[in-house]
XYZ file of C-alpha atoms in Angstrom:
696
model
C -82.178 67.729 74.079
C -81.165 68.856 77.449
C -80.874 72.729 77.801
C -77.186 72.287 79.748
C -75.952 71.701 76.108
C -76.504 74.810 74.962
C -78.255 75.823 71.786
C -77.108 75.201 68.332
C -76.263 78.384 67.546
C -74.404 78.504 70.905
C -72.809 75.531 70.357
C -71.134 77.006 66.756
C -70.091 80.178 68.807
C -68.289 78.097 71.125
C -66.540 76.179 68.514
C -65.935 79.143 66.313
C -64.051 80.444 69.598
C -61.816 77.337 70.493
C -60.610 77.357 67.084
C -59.456 81.204 67.176
C -58.061 80.040 70.572
C -56.495 77.040 68.925
C -55.099 78.854 65.725
C -53.396 81.705 67.614
C -52.092 78.836 70.265
C -50.207 77.668 67.341
C -49.434 81.237 65.822
C -47.679 81.798 69.092
C -45.576 78.707 68.822
C -43.770 80.143 65.963
C -40.716 81.651 67.194
C -37.439 82.960 65.768
C -34.169 82.730 66.358
C -30.851 85.506 65.292
C -27.832 84.076 63.687
C -25.488 84.845 67.382
C -28.506 83.041 69.604
C -28.442 80.305 67.556
C -24.712 79.963 67.722
C -24.837 80.712 71.192
C -27.346 77.337 71.179
C -24.835 75.196 68.802
C -21.080 76.581 70.063
C -19.745 73.582 69.782
C -20.002 73.901 65.864
C -17.772 76.701 66.015
C -15.351 74.815 68.056
C -16.569 75.925 71.409
C -17.250 72.119 72.714
C -15.917 73.410 76.419
C -13.560 75.781 78.770
C -10.631 74.280 77.256
C -11.141 73.791 73.267
C -12.935 77.428 73.583
C -9.568 78.396 75.163
C -7.886 77.183 71.657
C -10.554 78.468 69.388
C -10.074 81.878 70.227
C -6.997 81.736 69.782
C -6.479 80.175 66.149
C -9.587 82.720 65.180
C -7.551 86.036 66.398
C -4.349 84.273 65.663
C -5.759 83.049 61.923
C -7.633 86.807 61.632
C -4.332 88.696 61.807
C -2.490 86.895 59.609
C -5.633 87.834 56.993
C -4.507 91.256 58.127
C -1.239 91.015 57.293
C -1.405 89.593 54.027
C -3.992 91.606 52.689
C -1.241 94.682 52.757
C 1.880 92.337 51.729
C 3.161 93.136 55.405
C 5.498 90.282 57.046
C 3.509 88.899 59.717
C 4.609 90.475 63.259
C 1.922 88.916 65.724
C 2.318 88.773 69.709
C -0.401 86.476 71.823
C -0.667 86.362 75.915
C -2.142 84.726 77.322
C -2.676 85.239 80.963
C -4.333 83.721 83.892
C -6.905 84.694 85.982
C -8.156 83.619 89.190
C -12.028 83.743 90.407
C -10.712 85.739 93.139
C -9.249 87.928 90.548
C -11.872 87.839 88.374
C -14.467 89.010 91.256
C -12.632 91.491 92.190
C -12.802 93.151 87.834
C -16.211 93.130 87.974
C -17.051 94.334 91.680
C -18.327 90.742 93.388
C -17.483 90.172 96.996
C -16.600 86.776 97.903
C -18.755 85.466 100.191
C -18.076 82.541 102.852
C -20.371 78.846 102.395
C -22.798 78.816 105.187
C -24.421 76.156 103.808
C -20.869 73.704 102.790
C -23.821 70.460 102.321
C -25.008 72.583 99.549
C -21.877 72.006 97.488
C -21.151 69.666 94.752
C -17.343 69.672 96.456
C -18.915 68.564 100.441
C -16.987 65.022 101.827
C -19.184 63.447 104.415
C -17.541 62.268 107.525
C -17.017 57.667 105.424
C -15.684 59.768 102.139
C -13.026 61.894 104.202
C -12.099 58.812 106.286
C -11.946 56.817 102.635
C -10.233 59.257 101.370
C -7.499 59.513 104.182
C -7.457 55.449 104.350
C -6.003 55.172 100.935
C -3.753 58.196 100.773
C -2.482 56.340 103.902
C -2.214 53.300 101.414
C -0.666 55.166 98.530
C 2.335 56.545 100.694
C 3.103 53.428 102.360
C 3.429 51.686 99.394
C 5.607 54.624 97.561
C 7.467 54.009 100.984
C 8.286 50.612 100.190
C 9.007 50.916 96.920
C 11.761 54.044 97.511
C 13.153 51.367 100.256
C 13.381 48.584 96.997
C 14.791 51.392 95.015
C 11.790 51.033 92.666
C 10.999 53.617 89.839
C 8.364 55.947 91.851
C 4.889 56.675 90.306
C 2.943 59.206 90.216
C 0.257 59.600 92.379
C -3.169 59.039 90.974
C -5.595 63.052 90.987
C -7.628 62.869 93.618
C -11.300 63.954 92.067
C -12.938 66.973 93.164
C -16.444 66.550 92.723
C -18.957 65.920 90.087
C -18.921 69.013 88.473
C -17.119 71.311 86.877
C -15.007 72.576 89.884
C -13.794 75.923 90.241
C -13.807 78.079 86.702
C -10.593 79.546 85.179
C -10.439 82.934 83.584
C -8.330 84.338 81.361
C -7.019 87.264 79.199
C -6.417 86.785 75.885
C -4.641 89.556 73.793
C -3.499 89.512 70.608
C -1.362 92.094 68.575
C -1.038 92.194 65.127
C 0.813 94.882 62.822
C -2.079 94.343 59.813
C -4.156 96.256 58.043
C -6.658 97.522 60.787
C -10.410 98.460 61.028
C -12.026 101.715 59.395
C -13.215 103.119 63.284
C -17.198 103.352 61.856
C -17.044 99.485 61.068
C -15.225 97.962 64.068
C -19.290 97.729 66.076
C -20.364 95.273 63.046
C -17.327 93.639 62.369
C -17.499 92.318 65.928
C -21.150 92.228 67.367
C -22.191 90.861 64.179
C -22.561 87.727 63.911
C -22.124 86.762 59.438
C -21.285 89.635 58.413
C -17.763 90.238 57.346
C -15.096 90.583 54.482
C -14.395 87.121 54.005
C -17.681 86.051 52.104
C -16.940 84.845 48.428
C -15.420 82.487 46.318
C -12.429 82.983 47.232
C -8.998 80.637 49.474
C -9.820 82.187 53.038
C -8.847 80.868 56.504
C -11.856 81.436 57.984
C -14.387 78.253 58.626
C -17.294 79.830 59.341
C -16.499 83.736 59.105
C -17.214 84.009 62.476
C -13.601 84.562 63.396
C -13.693 87.026 66.559
C -17.110 87.044 67.108
C -17.484 83.703 68.612
C -14.887 84.370 71.442
C -16.887 87.311 71.764
C -20.399 85.379 72.437
C -18.359 82.428 74.941
C -17.140 85.663 77.201
C -20.528 87.191 77.641
C -21.883 83.571 78.043
C -19.202 83.068 80.752
C -17.859 86.144 81.840
C -20.878 88.712 80.975
C -17.509 91.333 80.073
C -17.016 93.035 76.871
C -14.770 92.412 74.479
C -11.738 96.154 73.721
C -10.594 96.763 70.403
C -7.243 98.878 69.936
C -7.166 99.701 66.210
C -5.427 102.172 63.572
C -5.196 102.070 59.696
C -1.639 103.010 57.738
C -1.049 106.481 58.101
C -4.038 107.400 60.368
C -2.810 109.647 63.054
C -5.200 107.911 65.664
C -6.167 104.732 66.846
C -9.920 104.103 66.932
C -10.501 102.136 70.655
C -14.139 100.495 70.715
C -15.434 98.299 73.713
C -18.299 96.535 73.205
C -20.883 93.282 73.128
C -23.076 91.918 71.358
C -27.069 91.502 72.234
C -27.326 87.949 71.278
C -31.632 87.911 70.542
C -30.942 90.672 68.006
C -27.919 90.166 66.762
C -26.229 93.957 66.990
C -23.649 95.513 68.870
C -23.741 97.011 72.144
C -21.424 99.750 72.533
C -19.732 100.924 75.847
C -17.451 103.353 74.649
C -16.145 103.596 71.115
C -13.585 106.633 70.769
C -10.466 108.217 68.875
C -7.214 108.294 71.591
C -3.831 110.027 69.781
C -1.496 107.544 67.506
C 1.908 109.004 67.664
C 3.978 106.287 66.938
C 2.021 105.799 63.680
C 1.201 101.890 64.836
C -1.322 100.131 62.212
C -2.730 96.651 63.155
C -5.003 95.735 65.500
C -4.855 94.747 69.448
C -7.775 92.891 71.303
C -8.657 91.313 74.379
C -10.875 89.409 75.476
C -11.469 87.282 78.705
C -13.149 84.148 78.927
C -13.262 81.293 80.885
C -11.188 78.286 79.263
C -8.622 75.245 81.122
C -5.203 75.642 80.189
C -4.405 72.604 81.667
C -6.203 69.885 79.661
C -5.479 72.079 76.000
C -2.074 73.443 76.793
C -0.537 70.893 74.291
C -3.020 71.619 71.401
C -2.320 75.102 71.824
C 1.571 75.020 71.863
C 1.022 72.401 68.965
C -1.203 74.831 66.642
C 1.062 77.582 67.208
C 4.403 75.358 65.808
C 2.249 74.148 63.021
C 1.168 77.414 62.435
C 5.156 78.699 62.076
C 5.827 75.541 60.021
C 3.298 76.419 57.389
C 4.027 80.055 57.578
C 7.894 80.880 58.233
C 7.322 84.323 57.237
C 5.260 85.176 59.740
C 7.203 85.704 63.512
C 4.842 84.983 66.421
C 5.476 85.494 70.145
C 3.354 83.646 72.457
C 3.517 84.298 76.568
C 1.495 82.465 78.908
C 1.327 84.330 82.410
C 0.167 82.513 85.745
C 0.283 83.638 89.670
C 2.457 80.635 89.383
C 5.515 81.484 88.197
C 6.667 77.772 87.476
C 3.563 77.797 84.736
C 4.783 80.944 83.458
C 5.954 80.215 79.391
C 7.608 82.364 76.594
C 8.515 80.981 73.030
C 9.445 83.409 70.176
C 8.824 81.192 67.053
C 10.868 83.276 64.417
C 10.973 84.288 60.891
C 12.775 82.539 58.448
C 11.897 84.129 55.497
C 10.537 87.487 53.660
C 9.143 85.641 50.563
C 5.203 85.850 51.489
C 2.634 83.720 48.667
C 0.886 85.924 46.849
C -2.832 86.804 48.169
C -5.706 84.526 47.125
C -8.115 86.159 44.586
C -11.267 86.027 44.468
C -13.205 83.990 41.335
C -15.775 83.317 39.602
C -18.039 80.317 39.923
C -17.770 77.393 37.596
C -20.999 76.545 35.972
C -20.300 72.952 37.521
C -20.768 74.205 40.831
C -23.354 76.216 41.308
C -27.103 75.074 41.802
C -30.696 76.490 41.256
C -30.558 78.875 44.390
C -26.984 80.399 43.628
C -27.646 80.262 39.796
C -31.270 82.627 41.053
C -29.178 84.815 43.598
C -25.822 85.618 40.400
C -29.440 86.666 38.822
C -30.482 89.302 41.600
C -27.241 90.239 42.292
C -25.485 90.906 38.278
C -25.351 94.155 36.334
C -24.975 92.928 32.774
C -29.102 93.255 30.757
C -28.922 89.977 28.841
C -28.743 85.817 28.774
C -25.676 86.305 26.791
C -23.694 88.552 28.880
C -24.862 86.747 32.107
C -23.024 84.416 31.299
C -20.357 84.860 30.040
C -19.130 87.772 32.896
C -20.764 85.792 36.129
C -18.659 82.182 34.915
C -15.558 81.624 34.578
C -14.540 79.293 31.001
C -17.891 80.435 29.467
C -16.608 82.408 26.129
C -18.588 84.941 23.980
C -19.062 81.672 21.058
C -19.313 79.071 24.209
C -22.703 81.116 25.468
C -24.153 81.641 22.368
C -23.755 77.627 21.701
C -25.435 77.040 25.962
C -27.572 79.477 24.744
C -28.785 77.762 21.383
C -28.968 74.411 23.369
C -31.735 75.788 25.464
C -34.598 75.897 23.257
C -36.950 77.723 21.726
C -37.826 79.562 24.626
C -34.092 81.187 24.995
C -31.978 83.977 23.073
C -28.868 85.542 24.005
C -30.474 88.666 24.337
C -33.492 88.577 26.062
C -33.557 89.962 29.698
C -31.959 87.650 32.194
C -34.278 89.650 35.322
C -36.893 87.906 33.554
C -36.309 84.275 33.775
C -38.725 82.242 34.803
C -38.246 79.713 37.518
C -38.436 76.918 35.050
C -36.221 78.857 32.908
C -33.505 78.873 34.889
C -33.992 74.761 35.935
C -33.226 74.179 32.467
C -29.670 76.184 32.737
C -28.529 74.561 35.239
C -29.726 71.392 34.399
C -27.663 71.989 30.921
C -24.255 73.180 32.766
C -24.852 70.075 34.927
C -24.585 68.097 31.338
C -22.623 70.406 29.215
C -18.649 70.008 29.121
C -16.335 73.485 30.716
C -13.266 73.336 30.284
C -11.600 73.197 34.260
C -11.255 76.126 36.529
C -7.503 77.193 36.638
C -5.354 77.785 40.346
C -4.258 81.389 39.629
C -7.130 82.469 42.274
C -5.304 79.883 44.795
C -2.619 80.865 47.361
C -0.924 77.407 48.677
C 2.434 77.895 51.597
C 4.954 77.656 48.393
C 7.079 74.349 48.611
C 9.618 76.371 49.337
C 7.826 77.900 52.402
C 6.911 74.829 53.150
C 10.410 73.309 53.288
C 11.668 75.669 55.297
C 9.270 75.821 58.011
C 9.885 72.208 58.457
C 13.664 72.248 59.241
C 12.996 75.621 61.106
C 10.784 74.049 63.187
C 11.806 69.980 62.954
C 15.153 70.478 61.898
C 15.124 66.765 60.671
C 17.677 64.838 59.301
C 15.874 64.516 55.172
C 13.399 66.184 54.535
C 11.610 66.256 50.432
C 8.651 68.698 49.629
C 6.496 68.342 46.287
C 3.690 70.818 45.005
C 0.784 69.846 42.801
C -0.261 70.780 39.576
C -3.934 72.696 40.118
C -6.529 69.525 39.785
C -10.217 70.046 40.170
C -12.746 68.441 42.024
C -16.992 69.582 41.806
C -15.446 72.609 39.476
C -13.666 73.869 42.328
C -9.501 73.716 41.729
C -6.954 72.815 44.839
C -3.678 72.619 44.610
C -1.841 69.840 47.306
C 1.566 70.759 49.040
C 3.139 67.682 50.727
C 6.412 67.174 52.902
C 8.213 63.865 54.765
C 10.859 64.608 57.071
C 12.671 61.908 59.141
C 14.044 62.518 61.961
C 14.319 65.678 63.996
C 13.490 67.311 67.577
C 10.471 66.034 69.198
C 9.312 63.535 66.910
C 7.772 60.037 68.165
C 8.877 57.106 66.136
C 6.440 55.997 63.361
C 4.005 58.402 61.760
C 3.487 62.020 62.488
C 0.714 63.383 60.714
C 0.650 67.043 60.227
C -2.467 68.491 58.194
C -2.888 72.105 57.081
C -6.003 73.716 55.249
C -5.668 76.482 53.470
C -2.950 77.029 55.102
C -3.901 76.279 58.494
C -3.324 73.732 60.721
C -6.428 71.050 61.552
C -5.334 69.274 64.884
C -8.229 67.368 65.758
C -10.433 64.548 64.310
C -6.927 62.982 62.768
C -8.322 59.717 62.153
C -10.436 60.192 59.868
C -8.881 62.400 57.534
C -7.451 61.607 54.246
C -4.018 62.295 54.727
C -3.420 60.183 58.121
C -6.225 57.373 55.958
C -3.470 57.474 53.275
C -0.301 57.578 55.036
C -1.561 54.913 57.438
C -2.712 52.466 54.468
C -2.204 53.538 51.121
C 1.729 54.380 51.331
C 3.763 50.744 51.128
C 7.036 52.600 52.647
C 9.255 49.685 53.170
C 9.666 50.091 49.218
C 11.595 53.078 49.960
C 13.836 51.950 52.670
C 11.866 53.869 55.366
C 10.773 51.623 58.932
C 7.311 52.954 59.185
C 7.516 51.674 62.489
C 10.689 52.942 64.017
C 11.863 55.820 62.223
C 10.901 58.904 62.953
C 8.485 60.324 60.181
C 6.727 63.146 60.059
C 4.326 63.869 57.073
C 3.062 67.404 55.883
C -0.149 67.397 53.390
C -1.686 70.551 52.536
C -4.297 71.140 50.868
C -5.978 75.080 49.441
C -8.755 75.448 47.732
C -11.825 77.547 46.912
C -14.069 75.429 48.864
C -12.171 72.744 51.415
C -14.504 69.713 51.582
C -14.724 69.319 55.636
C -16.788 66.758 57.146
C -18.623 67.218 59.822
C -19.656 69.842 62.098
C -16.961 70.596 63.316
C -14.447 71.409 59.887
C -11.759 69.759 61.170
C -10.632 66.040 58.546
C -11.415 65.693 55.142
C -13.050 62.845 54.233
C -10.844 60.341 51.265
C -13.895 59.533 49.441
C -13.531 62.317 47.365
C -11.447 60.006 44.465
C -9.379 63.521 43.441
C -8.040 64.395 46.419
C -7.516 61.093 47.685
C -5.470 60.545 44.980
C -3.564 63.776 45.032
C -2.660 63.448 48.334
C -0.888 59.896 47.570
C 0.613 61.131 44.098
C 2.023 63.850 46.689
C 3.564 61.405 49.047
C 4.996 59.122 46.822
C 6.591 62.464 44.984
C 8.222 62.825 48.879
C 9.222 59.194 49.195
C 11.270 58.928 45.803
C 12.953 61.988 46.110
C 13.800 60.317 49.620
C 14.550 56.908 49.096
C 17.360 58.617 46.274
C 18.966 60.151 49.207
C 18.368 56.985 51.282
C 19.944 54.837 49.035
C 23.062 57.862 48.837
C 23.077 57.777 52.387
C 23.462 53.828 52.818
C 26.341 53.253 49.987
C 28.220 55.959 51.540
C 28.040 53.951 55.128
C 28.820 50.517 53.489
C 32.120 52.414 51.389
C 32.796 53.938 55.297
C 32.708 50.189 56.576
C 33.983 49.099 53.948
C 37.300 51.231 54.254
C 37.136 50.423 57.978
C 37.199 47.305 57.450
C 40.205 47.257 54.596
C 42.283 49.591 56.909
C 41.659 46.967 59.859
C 42.993 44.026 57.820
C 45.588 45.591 56.051
C 48.601 44.530 58.491
C 46.961 40.496 57.667
C 46.662 40.709 54.012
C 50.637 42.488 53.732
C 51.932 39.622 55.322
C 50.007 36.584 53.478
C 51.258 38.493 50.204
C 55.118 39.262 51.166
C 55.178 36.013 52.453
C 54.423 34.528 49.369
C 57.189 36.955 47.595
C 59.414 35.732 49.818
C 59.586 32.428 49.065
C 59.856 33.780 45.037
C 62.890 35.850 46.440
C 64.183 32.995 48.063
C 63.977 30.590 45.119
C 64.829 33.095 42.629
C 68.477 32.521 40.486
C 69.631 36.057 38.534
C 71.538 33.703 36.171
C 68.821 32.330 34.535
C 66.806 35.247 32.587
C 63.114 33.702 33.536
C 61.744 37.707 34.277
C 61.898 40.984 32.985
C 64.188 43.368 34.258
C 61.637 45.428 36.543
C 60.363 42.179 37.979
C 64.326 41.265 38.533
C 64.235 44.775 40.459
C 61.425 43.771 42.431
C 62.404 40.703 43.407
C 66.005 42.024 44.135
C 64.095 44.623 46.401
C 62.398 41.653 48.655
C 65.560 40.035 48.930
C 67.216 42.805 50.457
C 64.242 43.624 52.487
C 63.909 46.873 50.776
C 60.256 46.132 50.237
C 58.824 44.703 53.587
C 55.710 44.004 55.223
C 55.740 47.380 56.703
C 56.477 49.505 53.439
C 53.852 46.856 51.762
C 51.316 47.702 54.966
C 52.380 51.527 54.197
C 51.797 51.525 50.301
C 48.396 49.782 50.727
C 47.221 52.142 53.826
C 48.007 55.352 51.702
C 46.242 54.321 48.490
C 42.990 53.219 50.801
C 42.895 57.117 51.917
C 44.009 58.615 48.487
C 41.936 56.409 45.755
C 38.405 55.872 46.001
C 38.895 51.821 46.826
C 35.894 51.565 47.504
C 34.416 52.082 44.750
C 36.751 49.894 42.826
C 36.286 47.116 45.175
C 32.381 47.098 45.649
C 33.606 46.914 40.822
C 35.696 44.549 41.442
C 33.423 42.838 43.909
C 30.827 42.426 41.378
C 31.755 42.034 37.506
C 35.347 40.416 38.613
C 36.961 43.410 37.201
C 39.464 45.588 39.214
C 41.457 48.736 37.633
C 43.330 49.232 41.086
C 47.206 49.234 40.245
C 48.864 45.795 40.457
C 52.097 44.611 42.375
C 53.720 42.028 39.814
C 54.902 39.287 41.858
C 56.235 35.697 40.039
C 55.384 31.724 41.069
C 58.349 29.353 40.383
C 58.201 27.974 36.016
C 56.090 25.012 37.376
C 52.758 26.227 37.504
C 50.908 26.018 34.484
C 50.580 29.224 32.239
C 47.583 30.858 31.377
C 44.831 30.096 33.874
C 43.341 31.726 36.968
C 43.227 30.232 40.132
C 42.306 31.975 43.927
C 43.883 31.333 46.915
C 41.980 31.842 50.511
C 44.442 33.679 52.872
C 43.530 33.066 56.155
C 44.409 36.080 59.057
C 43.570 36.143 62.097
C 40.060 37.584 62.133
C 38.745 37.216 58.548
C 39.349 36.133 55.534
C 41.430 37.881 52.556
C 40.110 36.811 48.844
C 42.920 36.704 46.471
C 42.876 36.374 42.872
C 46.292 35.548 41.092
C 46.354 36.209 37.245
C 48.640 33.940 35.284
C 49.243 34.939 32.064
C 52.038 33.101 29.427
C 55.266 33.964 30.963
C 54.725 32.635 33.715
C 53.745 36.766 35.129
C 51.041 36.809 37.721
C 48.983 39.225 39.065
C 47.320 40.024 42.959
C 44.228 41.317 43.256
C 42.224 41.753 46.931
C 39.062 40.866 45.773
C 37.424 41.109 48.888
C 37.379 40.607 52.687
C 35.169 38.380 54.606
C 35.110 39.238 58.464
C 34.730 35.801 60.304
C 32.139 35.495 63.273
C 33.308 36.247 66.821
């Protein structure tokens, strides 16, 4: 053997050394991430996809936290949101950074070569020439296309977001952990909550640290507290712990309670202005008992904006209650956690007190069904993994009563209607609230509203979606509400034109578990039959109410139109009927006893001009104004029977008796259909049956 390879013992030592090195290298590849670090790297999950949406999500999180805080102490929410735009120069001054002039222009992404500049100027000159020609021809000017500036993100915009509320406030010692530790909060548990991830303002703080590096400032006071807590902090993303800059107590002379949060982040107001305003408007719809004051401040006065969404009612929905898990909605891991956290000793007590809808007798039956290895008195802490799996399998197969909806807190049909009327001012509105229903062991309630007309409402369907009383503005097309309204409702059967009418569709879903789809949790799929059917049923109930109102409105409009037509043709009808009466009066012979005394008086009045065409027309006009003539006319048209007063008139005796005939009286603009009824004595009653307008 060649000595260069070494002896066998040396080779073994070398291989052992290599294996140790490889194992150490593998161990060094295993790394851990804190929750704050995970969300910082995957910020799109929490709605911080880009600067514009980050600004929107920050406003939304702060507003929802403020609402929860006020509602938790049954205080009518009074929330103030101020967005202050900060220019780059002002931002640099705040952080103590001195602006530096550019030295190497070609280094920047907005650098423009001489050739590119000439091309841009030539294009702008052509556009100005076209605009001048259009002005000369009187054509409508088009907005010039925006000039694209560079391929990068361009100039950053910064905003100071301030949210102030009159809620519960925060205890002094808990403020750092409430804002500086991800996945720690007060909203965890099985109950209806506005939050989607439990991050709240923590994700806004992470975005602030990533985009500006500036800390967040919190001023808070609880009820009856004679001091206010001030805290300036940021977060150590890698360790998921708060980094406190200043934490002190300040004087609170006014006994104010609530919280004021101030944070500076990078954002984009231009692209997300409409989304933020739509969010505030929809929040005012679903919470009409709250008052919102929104203000945008900029160095450019034209961009300044102030909107106040006034409170419409002082009726607040009750606070949602925390509830226990339904047996059909738990998994093995959750059962293990409940066993670890329970204070109950025996299996029967655990089943009876840690789950809903399991009584003492039913718990005994369940234990008996589990097998000989189980007994009601056995220690729940001593259950093996196999026994826990057996409990889970039985929960999936056994029958349980559905959970009640007592733990839920919907907005309320009254509040929903008020909110729609307050913000949209529609011509018609109908609302409906379903009874509690269940999917996968979780109760839910559907509230729906349909409006017609209103301000700032486009033609067609305008969908407004809410989940646990918060607006959903993104990914609307895939949502169960949108698909149901677009494809499963026959609007024409409810006298609603889907394309031309201004239709507002409002659907609010509240549940202990909202089945969001996608990482952003912005829509609810239509694959859950229970929710899809409940949404469809609620919308139909609203449509039925609207159809009744629409039919009454159409009938009133038709009656008004008939009244106008009758009034228009009264002179022609009076003239035609008076011609018949005057002809009868000319052939009247007083000596011959052909008519009753009343009939003689009528013909004498016609002959003496006491009854003329004018007096006859005046009588008809008074009748149209005073009596519900249109209803009687409609009834007469449909059934041939009329209850309206009849003026007795007479024809010559040669006309056959006991018969009915119809005459058409041709007027200038219409055909007046008149029915004459004869009796055996030769008396005739004249009825105006229908007015048929002639085409122009």
